[in-house]
Amino acid sequence: MDKQPHSPAREIIVANAIRAVANELRLVDVADYIAFIRLESLASVADIVESAAELYFMPGTLRLGHGCDARVSWSGSPQISLDLELRPGGVTVYFTLELSDDNAAVEVNYVAFDDPAEDPEVNSRYLADALQASRIVRSERPLING
């Protein structure tokens, strides 16, 4: 698939939006990812993604796409690639999340807007706003005993 010309700017938007989810996904033991992927148990990987996403996004906003991959060798650290779909209101983002021992990276493959504007920057702002609107806001108020 050819990358869209505005993918780099949108990769930053997506990466910032899913940073906390990526951190949650990196808490899962890499051996579990490897086993699920090698045994083609994509439903298990999808459950992991949904469990991490439900802490930060409205239900259905982030889900596993059409696949995932585990790259494991004797000479380096494992890398897990997850094809993901972000679906905040009015836009769908198809991207790959790369997880490794000390970081995560986002590569946006395609962004589809339900009602795109002529100006790509307007669309990028719409994406950022839609992602913000789909986030779960948690209260920082302390619990009161009584």
Coordinates of C-alpha atoms in Angstrom, one line a residue, residues 33-131:
Y33 CA 2.9 -12.6 22.0
I34 CA 5.3 -15.0 20.3
A35 CA 3.3 -18.0 21.4
F36 CA -0.1 -16.5 20.3
I37 CA 1.3 -15.3 17.0
R38 CA 3.1 -18.6 16.2
L39 CA 0.1 -20.6 17.1
E40 CA -2.1 -18.2 15.0
S41 CA -4.2 -17.4 18.0
L42 CA -5.1 -13.9 16.8
A43 CA -8.2 -13.8 19.0
S44 CA -5.8 -13.9 22.0
V45 CA -3.8 -11.0 20.6
A46 CA -7.0 -9.1 19.9
D47 CA -8.1 -9.6 23.5
I48 CA -4.8 -8.2 24.7
V49 CA -5.2 -5.1 22.5
E50 CA -8.8 -4.6 23.5
S51 CA -7.9 -4.9 27.2
A52 CA -5.2 -2.3 26.9
A53 CA -7.3 0.0 24.8
E54 CA -10.3 -0.1 27.2
L55 CA -8.3 1.8 29.8
Y56 CA -7.9 4.8 27.6
F57 CA -10.4 4.8 24.7
M58 CA -14.1 4.3 24.3
P59 CA -15.1 0.7 23.3
G60 CA -14.4 -0.2 19.7
T61 CA -12.0 2.7 19.1
L62 CA -8.8 0.6 18.9
R63 CA -8.7 -3.0 17.7
L64 CA -6.4 -5.5 16.1
G65 CA -6.5 -5.3 12.3
H66 CA -5.6 -8.1 10.0
G67 CA -2.5 -9.5 11.5
C68 CA 0.6 -9.4 13.6
D69 CA 4.2 -10.6 13.4
A70 CA 6.9 -11.7 15.8
R71 CA 10.5 -11.3 14.7
V72 CA 12.7 -13.3 17.0
S73 CA 16.4 -14.3 16.5
W74 CA 19.3 -15.5 18.6
S75 CA 21.2 -12.3 18.0
G76 CA 18.8 -9.6 18.8
S77 CA 15.8 -8.6 20.9
P78 CA 12.4 -9.7 19.8
Q79 CA 10.1 -7.3 17.9
I80 CA 6.3 -7.6 17.8
S81 CA 4.3 -5.9 15.0
L82 CA 0.6 -5.4 15.4
D83 CA -1.6 -4.2 12.6
L84 CA -4.1 -2.0 14.3
E85 CA -7.2 0.1 13.4
L86 CA -8.2 3.3 15.2
R87 CA -11.8 4.2 14.7
P88 CA -12.7 7.4 16.4
G89 CA -15.8 9.1 15.1
G90 CA -15.7 9.9 11.3
V91 CA -12.2 8.5 10.6
T92 CA -10.4 5.2 10.3
V93 CA -6.6 4.9 10.7
Y94 CA -4.8 1.7 9.6
F95 CA -1.4 1.5 11.2
T96 CA 1.3 -0.8 12.4
L97 CA 2.6 -0.6 16.0
E98 CA 6.1 -2.0 16.4
L99 CA 7.0 -3.1 20.0
S100 CA 10.5 -3.9 21.1
D101 CA 12.4 -4.2 24.4
D102 CA 12.8 -0.4 24.9
N103 CA 10.5 1.4 22.6
A104 CA 7.4 1.5 20.4
A105 CA 6.9 3.0 16.9
V106 CA 3.9 3.8 14.8
E107 CA 3.7 3.6 11.0
V108 CA 0.5 4.9 9.5
N109 CA -0.5 3.0 6.4
Y110 CA -3.7 4.7 5.5
V111 CA -6.3 7.2 6.9
A112 CA -9.8 7.2 5.6
F113 CA -12.2 10.1 6.5
D114 CA -15.9 9.6 6.3
D115 CA -16.3 13.2 5.0
P116 CA -12.9 14.5 4.1
A117 CA -12.1 18.2 3.7
E118 CA -10.2 19.6 0.7
D119 CA -7.3 20.7 3.0
P120 CA -5.2 17.9 4.4
E121 CA -4.3 19.9 7.4
V122 CA -8.0 20.3 8.3
N123 CA -8.3 16.5 8.1
S124 CA -5.3 16.1 10.3
R125 CA -6.8 18.4 12.9
Y126 CA -10.0 16.5 12.6
L127 CA -8.1 13.3 13.3
A128 CA -6.5 14.8 16.4
D129 CA -9.9 16.1 17.7
A130 CA -11.6 12.8 17.0
L131 CA -9.0 10.9 18.9

